[in-house]
C-alpha positions as YAML, in Angstrom:
chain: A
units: angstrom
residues:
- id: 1
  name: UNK
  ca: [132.52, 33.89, -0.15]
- id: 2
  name: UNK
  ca: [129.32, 34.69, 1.81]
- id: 3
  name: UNK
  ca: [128.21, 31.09, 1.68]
- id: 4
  name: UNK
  ca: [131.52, 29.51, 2.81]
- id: 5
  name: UNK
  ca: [131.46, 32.51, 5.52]
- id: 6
  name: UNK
  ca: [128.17, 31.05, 6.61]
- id: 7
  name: UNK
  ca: [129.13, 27.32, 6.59]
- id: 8
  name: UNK
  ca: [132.51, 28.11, 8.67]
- id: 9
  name: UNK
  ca: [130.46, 30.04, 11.31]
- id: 10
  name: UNK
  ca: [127.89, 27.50, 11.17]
- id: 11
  name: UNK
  ca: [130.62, 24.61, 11.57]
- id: 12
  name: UNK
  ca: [132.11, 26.60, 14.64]
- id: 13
  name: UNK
  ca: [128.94, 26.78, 16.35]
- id: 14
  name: UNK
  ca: [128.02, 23.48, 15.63]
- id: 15
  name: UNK
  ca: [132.06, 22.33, 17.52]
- id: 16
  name: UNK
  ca: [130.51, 24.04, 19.99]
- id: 17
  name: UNK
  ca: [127.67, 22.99, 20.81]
- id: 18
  name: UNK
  ca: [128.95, 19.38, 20.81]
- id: 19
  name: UNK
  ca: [131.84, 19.92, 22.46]
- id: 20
  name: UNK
  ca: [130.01, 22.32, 25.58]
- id: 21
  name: UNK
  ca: [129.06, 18.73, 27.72]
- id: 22
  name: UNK
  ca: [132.62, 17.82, 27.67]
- id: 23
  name: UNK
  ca: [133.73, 20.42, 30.41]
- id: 24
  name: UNK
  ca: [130.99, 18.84, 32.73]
- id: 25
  name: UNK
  ca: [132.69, 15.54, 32.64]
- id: 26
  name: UNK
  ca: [136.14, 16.91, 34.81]
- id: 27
  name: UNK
  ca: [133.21, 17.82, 37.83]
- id: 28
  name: UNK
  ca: [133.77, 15.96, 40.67]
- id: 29
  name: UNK
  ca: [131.77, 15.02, 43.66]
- id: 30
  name: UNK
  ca: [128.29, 17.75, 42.51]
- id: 31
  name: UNK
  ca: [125.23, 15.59, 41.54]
- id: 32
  name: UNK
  ca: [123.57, 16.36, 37.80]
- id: 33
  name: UNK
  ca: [121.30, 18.94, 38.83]
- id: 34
  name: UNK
  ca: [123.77, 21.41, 40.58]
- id: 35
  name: UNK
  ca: [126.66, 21.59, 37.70]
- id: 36
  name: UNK
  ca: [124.21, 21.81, 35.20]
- id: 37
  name: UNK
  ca: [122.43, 24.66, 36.39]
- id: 38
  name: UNK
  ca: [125.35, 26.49, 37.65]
- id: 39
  name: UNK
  ca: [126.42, 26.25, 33.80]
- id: 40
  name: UNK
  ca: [123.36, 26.88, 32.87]
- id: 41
  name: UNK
  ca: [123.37, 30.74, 34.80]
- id: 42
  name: UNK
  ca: [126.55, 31.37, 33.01]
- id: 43
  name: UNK
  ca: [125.03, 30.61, 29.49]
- id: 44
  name: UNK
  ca: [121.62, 31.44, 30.21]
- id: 45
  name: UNK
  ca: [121.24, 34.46, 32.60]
- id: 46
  name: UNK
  ca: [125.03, 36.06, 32.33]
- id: 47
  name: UNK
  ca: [126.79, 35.58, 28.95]
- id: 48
  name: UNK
  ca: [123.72, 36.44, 26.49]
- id: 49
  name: UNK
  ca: [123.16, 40.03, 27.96]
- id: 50
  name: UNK
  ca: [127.01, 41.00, 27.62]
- id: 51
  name: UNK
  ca: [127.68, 39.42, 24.73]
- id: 52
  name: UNK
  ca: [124.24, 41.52, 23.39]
- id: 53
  name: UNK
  ca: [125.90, 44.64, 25.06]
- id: 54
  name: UNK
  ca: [129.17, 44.69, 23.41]
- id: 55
  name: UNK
  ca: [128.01, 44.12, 19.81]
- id: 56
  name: UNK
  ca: [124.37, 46.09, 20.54]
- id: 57
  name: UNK
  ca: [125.02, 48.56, 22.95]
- id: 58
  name: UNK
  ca: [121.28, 50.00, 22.66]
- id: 59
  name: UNK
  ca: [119.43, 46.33, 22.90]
- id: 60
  name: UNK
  ca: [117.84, 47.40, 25.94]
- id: 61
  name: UNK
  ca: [115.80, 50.01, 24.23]
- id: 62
  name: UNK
  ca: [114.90, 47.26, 21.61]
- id: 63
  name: UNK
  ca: [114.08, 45.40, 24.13]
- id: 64
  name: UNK
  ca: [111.45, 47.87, 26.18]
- id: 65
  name: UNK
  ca: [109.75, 49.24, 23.09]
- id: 66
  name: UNK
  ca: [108.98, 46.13, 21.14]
- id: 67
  name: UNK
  ca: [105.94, 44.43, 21.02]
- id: 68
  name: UNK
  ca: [104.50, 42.90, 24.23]
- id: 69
  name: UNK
  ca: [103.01, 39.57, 22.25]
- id: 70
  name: UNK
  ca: [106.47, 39.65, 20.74]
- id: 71
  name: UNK
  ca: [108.40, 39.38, 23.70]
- id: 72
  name: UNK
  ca: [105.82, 37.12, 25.21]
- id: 73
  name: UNK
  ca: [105.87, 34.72, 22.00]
- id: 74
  name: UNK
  ca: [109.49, 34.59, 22.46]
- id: 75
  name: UNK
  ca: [109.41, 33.71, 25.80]
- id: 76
  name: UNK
  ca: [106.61, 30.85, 25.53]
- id: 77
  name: UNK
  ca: [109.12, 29.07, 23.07]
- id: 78
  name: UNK
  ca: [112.06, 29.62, 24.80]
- id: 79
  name: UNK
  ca: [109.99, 28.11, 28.03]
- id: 80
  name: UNK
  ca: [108.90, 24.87, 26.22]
- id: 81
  name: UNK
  ca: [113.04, 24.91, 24.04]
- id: 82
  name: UNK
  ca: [114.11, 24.97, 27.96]
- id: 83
  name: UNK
  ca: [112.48, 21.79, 28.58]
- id: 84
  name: UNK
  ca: [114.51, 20.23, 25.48]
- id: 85
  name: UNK
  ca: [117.67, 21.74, 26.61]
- id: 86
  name: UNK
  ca: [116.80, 20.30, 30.17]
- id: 87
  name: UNK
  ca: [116.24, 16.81, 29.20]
- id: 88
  name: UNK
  ca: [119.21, 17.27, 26.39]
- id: 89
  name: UNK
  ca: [121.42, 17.15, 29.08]
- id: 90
  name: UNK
  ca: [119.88, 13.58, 30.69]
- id: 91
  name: UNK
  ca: [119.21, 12.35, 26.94]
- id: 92
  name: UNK
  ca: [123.65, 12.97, 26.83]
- id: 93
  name: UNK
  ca: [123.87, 11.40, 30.23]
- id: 94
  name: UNK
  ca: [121.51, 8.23, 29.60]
- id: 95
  name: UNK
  ca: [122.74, 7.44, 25.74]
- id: 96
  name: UNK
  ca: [126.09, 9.60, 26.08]
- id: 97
  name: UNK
  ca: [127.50, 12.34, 24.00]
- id: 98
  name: UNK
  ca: [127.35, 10.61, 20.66]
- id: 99
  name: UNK
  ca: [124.18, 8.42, 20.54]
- id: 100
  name: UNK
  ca: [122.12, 10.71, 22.51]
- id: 101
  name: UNK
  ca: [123.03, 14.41, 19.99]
- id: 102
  name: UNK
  ca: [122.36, 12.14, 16.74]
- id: 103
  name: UNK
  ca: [118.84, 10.93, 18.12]
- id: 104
  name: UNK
  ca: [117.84, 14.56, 19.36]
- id: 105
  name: UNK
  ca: [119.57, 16.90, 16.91]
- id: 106
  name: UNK
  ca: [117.91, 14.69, 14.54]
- id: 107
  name: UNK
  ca: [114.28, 14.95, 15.58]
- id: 108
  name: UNK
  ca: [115.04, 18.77, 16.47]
- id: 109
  name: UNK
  ca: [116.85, 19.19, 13.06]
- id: 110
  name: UNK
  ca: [113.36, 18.25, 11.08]
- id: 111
  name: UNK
  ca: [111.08, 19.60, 13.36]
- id: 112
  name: UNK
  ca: [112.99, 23.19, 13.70]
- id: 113
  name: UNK
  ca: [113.50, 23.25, 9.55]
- id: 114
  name: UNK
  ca: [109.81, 22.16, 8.73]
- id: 115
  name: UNK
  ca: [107.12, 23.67, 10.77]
- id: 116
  name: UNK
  ca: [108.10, 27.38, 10.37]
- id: 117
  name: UNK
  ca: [108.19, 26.77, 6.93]
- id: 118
  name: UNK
  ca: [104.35, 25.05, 6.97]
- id: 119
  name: UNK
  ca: [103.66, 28.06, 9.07]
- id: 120
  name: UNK
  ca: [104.83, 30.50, 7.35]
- id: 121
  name: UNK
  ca: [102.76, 29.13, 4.03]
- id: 122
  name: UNK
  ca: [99.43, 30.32, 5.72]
- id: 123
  name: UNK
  ca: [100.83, 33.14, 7.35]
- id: 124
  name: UNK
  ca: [103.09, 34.57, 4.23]
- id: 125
  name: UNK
  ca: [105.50, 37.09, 5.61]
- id: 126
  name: UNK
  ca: [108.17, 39.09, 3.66]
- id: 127
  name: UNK
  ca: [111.98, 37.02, 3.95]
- id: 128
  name: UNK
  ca: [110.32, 33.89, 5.69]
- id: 129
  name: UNK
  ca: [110.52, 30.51, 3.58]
- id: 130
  name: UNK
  ca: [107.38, 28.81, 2.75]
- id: 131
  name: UNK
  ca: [107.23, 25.36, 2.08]
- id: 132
  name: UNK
  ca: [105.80, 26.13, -1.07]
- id: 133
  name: UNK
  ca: [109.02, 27.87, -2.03]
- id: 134
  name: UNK
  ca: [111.22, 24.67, -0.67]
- id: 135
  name: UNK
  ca: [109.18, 22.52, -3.28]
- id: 136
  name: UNK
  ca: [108.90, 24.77, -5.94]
- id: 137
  name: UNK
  ca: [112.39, 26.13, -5.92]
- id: 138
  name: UNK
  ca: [115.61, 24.60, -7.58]
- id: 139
  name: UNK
  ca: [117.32, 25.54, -4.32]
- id: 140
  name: UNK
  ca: [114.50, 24.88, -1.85]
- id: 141
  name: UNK
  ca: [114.42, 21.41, -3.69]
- id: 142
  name: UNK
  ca: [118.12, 20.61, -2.66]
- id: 143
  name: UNK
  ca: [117.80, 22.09, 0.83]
- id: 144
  name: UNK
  ca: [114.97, 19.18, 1.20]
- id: 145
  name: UNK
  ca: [117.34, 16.89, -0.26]
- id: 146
  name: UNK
  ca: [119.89, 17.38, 2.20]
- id: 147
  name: UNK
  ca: [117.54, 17.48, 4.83]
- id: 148
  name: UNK
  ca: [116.00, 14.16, 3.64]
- id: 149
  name: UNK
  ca: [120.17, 12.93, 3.30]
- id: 150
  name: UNK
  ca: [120.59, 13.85, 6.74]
- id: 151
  name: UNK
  ca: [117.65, 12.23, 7.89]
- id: 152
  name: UNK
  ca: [118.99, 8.97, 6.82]
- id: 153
  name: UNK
  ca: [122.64, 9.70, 8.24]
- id: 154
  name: UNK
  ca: [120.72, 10.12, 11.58]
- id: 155
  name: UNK
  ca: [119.10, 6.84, 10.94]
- id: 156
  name: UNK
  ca: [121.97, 5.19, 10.36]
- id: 157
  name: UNK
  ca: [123.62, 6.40, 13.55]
- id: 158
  name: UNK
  ca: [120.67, 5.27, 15.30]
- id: 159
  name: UNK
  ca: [121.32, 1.74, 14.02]
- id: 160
  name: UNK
  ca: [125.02, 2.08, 15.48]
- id: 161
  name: UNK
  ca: [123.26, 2.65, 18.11]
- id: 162
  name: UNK
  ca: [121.41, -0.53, 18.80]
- id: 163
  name: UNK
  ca: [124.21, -2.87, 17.68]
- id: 164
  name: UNK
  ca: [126.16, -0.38, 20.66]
- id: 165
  name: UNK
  ca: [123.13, -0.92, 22.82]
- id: 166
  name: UNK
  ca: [123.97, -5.12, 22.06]
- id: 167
  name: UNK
  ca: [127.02, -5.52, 22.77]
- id: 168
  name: UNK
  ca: [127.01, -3.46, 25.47]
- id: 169
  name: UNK
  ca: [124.09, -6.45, 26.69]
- id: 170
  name: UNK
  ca: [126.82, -8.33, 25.92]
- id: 171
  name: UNK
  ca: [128.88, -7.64, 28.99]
- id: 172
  name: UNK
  ca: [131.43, -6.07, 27.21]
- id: 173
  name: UNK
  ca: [134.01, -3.50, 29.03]
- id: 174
  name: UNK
  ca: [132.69, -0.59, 27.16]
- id: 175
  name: UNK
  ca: [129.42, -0.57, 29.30]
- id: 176
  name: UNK
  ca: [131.49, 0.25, 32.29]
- id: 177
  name: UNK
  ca: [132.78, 3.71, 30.87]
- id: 178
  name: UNK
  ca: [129.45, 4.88, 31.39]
- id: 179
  name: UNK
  ca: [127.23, 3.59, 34.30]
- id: 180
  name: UNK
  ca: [124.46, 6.09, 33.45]
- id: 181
  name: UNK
  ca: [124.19, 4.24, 30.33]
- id: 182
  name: UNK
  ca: [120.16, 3.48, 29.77]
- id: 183
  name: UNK
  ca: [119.07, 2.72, 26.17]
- id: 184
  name: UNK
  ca: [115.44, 2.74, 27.13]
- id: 185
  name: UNK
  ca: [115.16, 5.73, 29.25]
- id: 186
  name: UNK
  ca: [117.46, 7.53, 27.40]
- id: 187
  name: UNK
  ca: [114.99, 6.88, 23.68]
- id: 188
  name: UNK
  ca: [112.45, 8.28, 25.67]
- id: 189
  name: UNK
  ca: [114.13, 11.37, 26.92]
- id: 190
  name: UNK
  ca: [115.75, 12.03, 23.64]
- id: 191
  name: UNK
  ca: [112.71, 11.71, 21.56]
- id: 192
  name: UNK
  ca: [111.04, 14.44, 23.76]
- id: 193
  name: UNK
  ca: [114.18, 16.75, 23.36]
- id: 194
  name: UNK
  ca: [114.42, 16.67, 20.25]
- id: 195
  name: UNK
  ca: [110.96, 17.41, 19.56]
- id: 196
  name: UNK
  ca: [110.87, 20.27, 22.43]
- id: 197
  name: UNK
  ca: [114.43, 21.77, 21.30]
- id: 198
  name: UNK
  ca: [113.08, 22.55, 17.82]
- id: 199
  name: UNK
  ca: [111.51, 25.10, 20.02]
- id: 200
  name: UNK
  ca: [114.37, 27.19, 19.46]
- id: 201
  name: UNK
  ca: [113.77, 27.81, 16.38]
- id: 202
  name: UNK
  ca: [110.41, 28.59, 16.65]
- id: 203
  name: UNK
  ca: [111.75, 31.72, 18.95]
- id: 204
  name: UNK
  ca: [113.91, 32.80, 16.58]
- id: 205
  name: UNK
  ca: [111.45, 33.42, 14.40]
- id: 206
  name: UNK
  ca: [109.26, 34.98, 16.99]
- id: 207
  name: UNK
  ca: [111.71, 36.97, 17.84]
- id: 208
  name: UNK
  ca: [112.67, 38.29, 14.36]
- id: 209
  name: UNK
  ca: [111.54, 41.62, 14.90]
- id: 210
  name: UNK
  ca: [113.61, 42.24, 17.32]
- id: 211
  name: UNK
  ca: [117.57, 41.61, 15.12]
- id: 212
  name: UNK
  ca: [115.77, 43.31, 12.45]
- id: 213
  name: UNK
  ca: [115.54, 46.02, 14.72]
- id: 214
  name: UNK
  ca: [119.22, 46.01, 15.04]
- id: 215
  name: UNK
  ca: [120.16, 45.14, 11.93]
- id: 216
  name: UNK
  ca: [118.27, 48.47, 10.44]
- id: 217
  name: UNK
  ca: [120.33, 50.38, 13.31]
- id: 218
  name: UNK
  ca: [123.77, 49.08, 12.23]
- id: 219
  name: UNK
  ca: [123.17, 49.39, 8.41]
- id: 220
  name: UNK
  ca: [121.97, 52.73, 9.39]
- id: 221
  name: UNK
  ca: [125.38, 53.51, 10.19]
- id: 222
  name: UNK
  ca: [127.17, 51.48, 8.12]
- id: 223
  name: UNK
  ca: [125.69, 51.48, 4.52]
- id: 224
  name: UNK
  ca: [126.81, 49.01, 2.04]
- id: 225
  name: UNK
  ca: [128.31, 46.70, 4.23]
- id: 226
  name: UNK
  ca: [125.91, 44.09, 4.24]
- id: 227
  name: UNK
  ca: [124.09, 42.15, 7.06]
- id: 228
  name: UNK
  ca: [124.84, 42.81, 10.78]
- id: 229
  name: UNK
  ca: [126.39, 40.01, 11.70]
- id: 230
  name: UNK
  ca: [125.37, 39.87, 16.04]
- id: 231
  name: UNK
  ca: [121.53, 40.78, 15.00]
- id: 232
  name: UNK
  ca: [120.19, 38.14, 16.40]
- id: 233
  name: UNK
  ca: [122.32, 38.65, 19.96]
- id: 234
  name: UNK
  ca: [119.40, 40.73, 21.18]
- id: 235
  name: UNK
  ca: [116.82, 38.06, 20.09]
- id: 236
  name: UNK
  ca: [118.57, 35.31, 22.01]
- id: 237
  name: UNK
  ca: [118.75, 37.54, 25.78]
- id: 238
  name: UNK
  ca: [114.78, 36.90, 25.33]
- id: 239
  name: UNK
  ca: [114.83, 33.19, 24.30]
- id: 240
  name: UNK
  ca: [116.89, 32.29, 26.76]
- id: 241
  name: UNK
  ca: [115.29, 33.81, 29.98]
- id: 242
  name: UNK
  ca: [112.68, 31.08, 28.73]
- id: 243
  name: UNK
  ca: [115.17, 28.35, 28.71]
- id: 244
  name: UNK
  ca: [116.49, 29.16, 32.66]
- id: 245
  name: UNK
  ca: [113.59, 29.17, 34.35]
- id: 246
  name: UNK
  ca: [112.40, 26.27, 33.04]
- id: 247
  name: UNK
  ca: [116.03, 24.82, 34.01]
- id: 248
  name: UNK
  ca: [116.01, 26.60, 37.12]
- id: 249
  name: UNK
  ca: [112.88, 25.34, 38.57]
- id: 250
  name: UNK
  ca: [113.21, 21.64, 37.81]
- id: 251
  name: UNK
  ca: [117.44, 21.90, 39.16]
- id: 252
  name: UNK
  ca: [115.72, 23.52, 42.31]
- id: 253
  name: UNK
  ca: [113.58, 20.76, 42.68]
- id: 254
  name: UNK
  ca: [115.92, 18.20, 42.21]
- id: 255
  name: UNK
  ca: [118.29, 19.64, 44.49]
- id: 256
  name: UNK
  ca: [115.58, 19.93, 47.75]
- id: 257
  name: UNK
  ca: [114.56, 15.93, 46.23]
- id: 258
  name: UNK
  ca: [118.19, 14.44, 46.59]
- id: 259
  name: UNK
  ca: [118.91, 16.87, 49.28]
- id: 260
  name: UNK
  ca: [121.83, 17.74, 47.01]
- id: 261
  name: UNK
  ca: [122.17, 21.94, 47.87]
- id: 262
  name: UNK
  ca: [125.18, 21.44, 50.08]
- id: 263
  name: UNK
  ca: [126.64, 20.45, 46.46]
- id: 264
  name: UNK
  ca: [127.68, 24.38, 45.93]
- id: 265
  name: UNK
  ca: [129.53, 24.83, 49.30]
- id: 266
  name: UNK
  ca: [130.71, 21.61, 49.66]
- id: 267
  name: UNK
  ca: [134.70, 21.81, 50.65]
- id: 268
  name: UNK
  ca: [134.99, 18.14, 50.13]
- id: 269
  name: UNK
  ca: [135.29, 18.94, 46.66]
- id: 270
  name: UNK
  ca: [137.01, 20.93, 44.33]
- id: 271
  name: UNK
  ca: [135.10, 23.84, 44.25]
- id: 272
  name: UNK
  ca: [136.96, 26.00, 42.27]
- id: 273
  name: UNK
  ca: [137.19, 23.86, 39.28]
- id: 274
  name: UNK
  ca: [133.60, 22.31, 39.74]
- id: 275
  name: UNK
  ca: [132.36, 26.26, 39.12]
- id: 276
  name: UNK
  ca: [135.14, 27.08, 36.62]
- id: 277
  name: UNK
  ca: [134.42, 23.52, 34.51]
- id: 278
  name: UNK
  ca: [130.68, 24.13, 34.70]
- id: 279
  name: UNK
  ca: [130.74, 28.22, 33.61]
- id: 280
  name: UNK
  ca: [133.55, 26.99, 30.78]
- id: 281
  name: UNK
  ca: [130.65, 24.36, 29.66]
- id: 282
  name: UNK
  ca: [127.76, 26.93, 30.11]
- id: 283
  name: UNK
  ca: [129.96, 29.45, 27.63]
- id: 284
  name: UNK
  ca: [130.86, 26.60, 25.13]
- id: 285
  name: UNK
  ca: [126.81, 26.26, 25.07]
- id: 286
  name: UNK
  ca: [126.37, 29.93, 24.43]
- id: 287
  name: UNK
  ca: [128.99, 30.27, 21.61]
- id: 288
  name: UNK
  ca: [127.19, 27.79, 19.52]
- id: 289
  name: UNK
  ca: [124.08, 30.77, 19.18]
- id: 290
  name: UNK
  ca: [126.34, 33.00, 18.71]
- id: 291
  name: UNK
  ca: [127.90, 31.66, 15.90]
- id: 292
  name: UNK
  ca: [124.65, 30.12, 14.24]
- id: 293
  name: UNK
  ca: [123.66, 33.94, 14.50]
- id: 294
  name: UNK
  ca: [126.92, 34.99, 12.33]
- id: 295
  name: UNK
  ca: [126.15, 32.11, 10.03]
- id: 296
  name: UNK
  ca: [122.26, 32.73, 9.77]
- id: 297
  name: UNK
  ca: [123.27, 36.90, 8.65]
- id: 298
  name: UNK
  ca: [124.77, 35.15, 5.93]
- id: 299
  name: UNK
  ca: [122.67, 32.51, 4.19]
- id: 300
  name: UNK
  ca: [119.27, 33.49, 5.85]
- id: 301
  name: UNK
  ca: [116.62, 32.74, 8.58]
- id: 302
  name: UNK
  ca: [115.46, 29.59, 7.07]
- id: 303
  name: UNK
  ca: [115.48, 25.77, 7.32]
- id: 304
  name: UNK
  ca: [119.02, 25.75, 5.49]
- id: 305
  name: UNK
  ca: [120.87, 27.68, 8.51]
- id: 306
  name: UNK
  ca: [119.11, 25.17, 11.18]
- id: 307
  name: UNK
  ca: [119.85, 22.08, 8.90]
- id: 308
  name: UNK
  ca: [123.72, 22.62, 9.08]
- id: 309
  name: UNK
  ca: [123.63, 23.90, 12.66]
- id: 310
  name: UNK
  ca: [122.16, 20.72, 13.45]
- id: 311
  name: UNK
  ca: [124.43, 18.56, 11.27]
- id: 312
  name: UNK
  ca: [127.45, 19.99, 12.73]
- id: 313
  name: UNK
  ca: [126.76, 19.41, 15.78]
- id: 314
  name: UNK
  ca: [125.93, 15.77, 15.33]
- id: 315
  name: UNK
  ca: [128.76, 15.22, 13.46]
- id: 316
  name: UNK
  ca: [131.21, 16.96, 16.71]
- id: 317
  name: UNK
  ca: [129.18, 15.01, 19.03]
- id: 318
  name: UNK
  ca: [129.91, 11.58, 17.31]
- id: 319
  name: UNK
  ca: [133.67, 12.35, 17.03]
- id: 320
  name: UNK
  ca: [133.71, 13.16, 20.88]
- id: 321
  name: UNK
  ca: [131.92, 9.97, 21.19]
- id: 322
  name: UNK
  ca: [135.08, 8.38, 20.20]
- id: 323
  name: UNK
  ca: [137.72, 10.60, 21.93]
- id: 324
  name: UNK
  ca: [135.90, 9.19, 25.47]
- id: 325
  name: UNK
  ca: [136.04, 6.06, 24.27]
- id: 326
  name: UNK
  ca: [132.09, 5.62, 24.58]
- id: 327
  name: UNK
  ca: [132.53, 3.18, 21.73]
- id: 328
  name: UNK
  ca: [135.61, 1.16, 23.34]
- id: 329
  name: UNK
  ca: [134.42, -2.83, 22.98]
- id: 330
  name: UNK
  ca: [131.99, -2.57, 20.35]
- id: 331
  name: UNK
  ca: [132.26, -4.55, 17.31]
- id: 332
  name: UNK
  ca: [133.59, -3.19, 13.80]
- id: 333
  name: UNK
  ca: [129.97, -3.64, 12.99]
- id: 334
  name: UNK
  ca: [128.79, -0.65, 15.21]
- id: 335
  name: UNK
  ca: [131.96, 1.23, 13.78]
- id: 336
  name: UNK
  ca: [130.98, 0.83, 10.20]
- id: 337
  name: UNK
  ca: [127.01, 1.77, 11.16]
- id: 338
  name: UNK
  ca: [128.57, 5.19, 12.47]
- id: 339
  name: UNK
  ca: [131.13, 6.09, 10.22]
- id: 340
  name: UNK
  ca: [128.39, 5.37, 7.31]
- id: 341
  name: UNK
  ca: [126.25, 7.75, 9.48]
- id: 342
  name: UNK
  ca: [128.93, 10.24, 10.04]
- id: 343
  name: UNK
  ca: [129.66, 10.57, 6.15]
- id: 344
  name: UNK
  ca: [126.01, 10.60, 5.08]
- id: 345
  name: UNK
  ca: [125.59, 13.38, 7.68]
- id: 346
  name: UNK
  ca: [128.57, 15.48, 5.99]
- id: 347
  name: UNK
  ca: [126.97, 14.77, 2.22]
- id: 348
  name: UNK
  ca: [123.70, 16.40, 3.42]
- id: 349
  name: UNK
  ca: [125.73, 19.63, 4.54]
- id: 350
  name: UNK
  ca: [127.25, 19.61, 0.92]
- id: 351
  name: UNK
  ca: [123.95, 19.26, -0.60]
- id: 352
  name: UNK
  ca: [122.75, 22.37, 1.47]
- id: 353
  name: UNK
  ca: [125.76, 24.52, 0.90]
- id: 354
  name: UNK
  ca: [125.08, 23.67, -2.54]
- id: 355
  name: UNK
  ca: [121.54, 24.40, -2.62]
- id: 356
  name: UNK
  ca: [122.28, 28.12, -0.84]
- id: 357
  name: UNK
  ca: [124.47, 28.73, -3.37]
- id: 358
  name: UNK
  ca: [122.27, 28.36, -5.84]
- id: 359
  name: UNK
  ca: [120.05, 30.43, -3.59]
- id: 360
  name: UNK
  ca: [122.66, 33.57, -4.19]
...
């Protein structure tokens, strides 16, 4: 039961994290920059802290007497993650919602599994994975499997991808749908956010002190029921002060560049629904963390949580894809590449489902 608890609120995270972009789509008449950071304020600055507050009411106090190279730690990674979740959003708008998640939550699905486990086997430290443990291990061995199955499934979707990217050459109608669409640009972007995201991660684990801190508090007062499952809500108010001000800074610029700041007062659009669309997409973001922290208390802080969070996602993100029609007019060639893609990706969540549960 703990394991399929896990998986569900790793699935619902993963819905929404690729579903979150969706809402930004019904903004009309606001350039890039000002809907994204306005969403980005709501899931950044003002949802984290209350969502901390009503499942940690003391995570201020954890907050002010923790470490100082904790905090700091935290905040580097969530700084350098920002500039992932930054050019996320322009890797989504260049490739769109499908193409671009598979390319980036692929890199940032190896990246953010591997390298705190090769970090963790020189600097051993008591419930952290090692990648000695990975190999060595029955489970760690299928965790690797599925991450090496997913890898593929990501490959795969890449090659939908290019045969997309073709036929798109082609002059076919499906290019129209989206007239951001740039394959090169887009690689480019995507390779660096998915490299950068895996950041996130990395603060997680910086930040680990801190939702153990409040997970000793809650099982404090509530013995023998197990893991607390919004630990890691105080973690994430640090990681993503990182995140906005990188995403602040560069929106800021970009809105005195295109001489786009009129875009938040601007009557000649729909104002109302511009905000409400963009703080509905900046809360869809949020609720992805806050689920992968519910599904993390359950099968662990390790490459096997990330893995499926990332999967997930890709998997949502390719199935929006086809809702928007951002494959209408490609050949049954590009459709079989990313179904083929889409099912490996689901056989590598089974394989690391299976591999926790050998785990327990």
């Amino acid at each position: 039961m703990i394991i399929f608890l896990g998986v569900l609120f790793h699935f619902i995270g993963g819905f929404a994290s690729g579903s979150f972009y969706i809402p930004y789509k019904q903004v009309k008449g606001w350039s890039w920059e000002s809907f994204w950071i306005v969403g980005g304020i709501c899931s950044w600055l003002i949802v984290p802290p209350l969502a901390a507050w009503i499942t940690i009411p003391d995570f201020v106090e954890i907050i002010k007497h923790s470490d100082p190279q904790t905090l700091m730690v935290t905040y580097i990674f969530g700084l350098l993650w920002g500039i992932g979740g930054l050019t996320y959003g322009l890797g989504v708008r260049y490739l769109g919602v499908s193409l671009g998640s598979s390319i980036i939550l692929g890199l940032c699905s190896v990246f953010g599994a591997i390298i705190p486990s090769i970090y963790y086997q020189f600097n051993p430290k008591d419930g952290k994975d090692s990648i000695s443990m990975l190999f060595t291990s029955t489970w760690g061995q299928f965790v690797l499997i599925g991450l090496a199955v997913c890898i593929i499934g990501i490959v795969i979707c890449g090659k939908a991808g290019i045969v997309k990217e073709r036929d798109f050459a082609k002059g076919n109608q499906g290019a129209l749908l989206n007239k951001d669409y740039r394959f090169g640009l887009g690689l480019f972007v995507a390779i660096v956010s998915g490299v950068l995201s895996a950041c996130f991660a990395f603060a997680l684990d910086a930040g680990k002190d801190l939702a153990d801190e409040a997970n000793n508090v809650w099982k404090l007062a509530h013995p023998g029921q197990g893991e607390f499952l919004f630990q890691n809500n105080v973690t994430y108010v640090v990681v993503l002060w990182g995140g906005l001000t990188t995403n602040f800074i560069w929106c800021m610029i970009l809105n005195f560049r295109n001489k786009t700041f009129s875009d938040y007062t601007n009557k000649k659009t729909p104002l109302i629904a511009n905000y409400l669309f963009s703080a509905l997409a900046g809360i869809t973001w949020f609720l992805q963390f806050f689920f992968y922290g519910m599904g993390e208390s359950k099968l662990g802080n390790g490459p096997s949580s990330w893995i499926l969070h990332m999967a997930f996602i890709i998997l949502i993100a390719n199935v929006w894809g086809l809702v928007l029609n951002e494959w209408k007019g490609v050949s049954r060639k590009g459709y079989t590449w990313l179904f083929l893609g889409i099912l490996t990706i689901i056989l590598s969540v089974l394989i690391v489902g299976y591999g926790n549960s050998l785990r327990s």
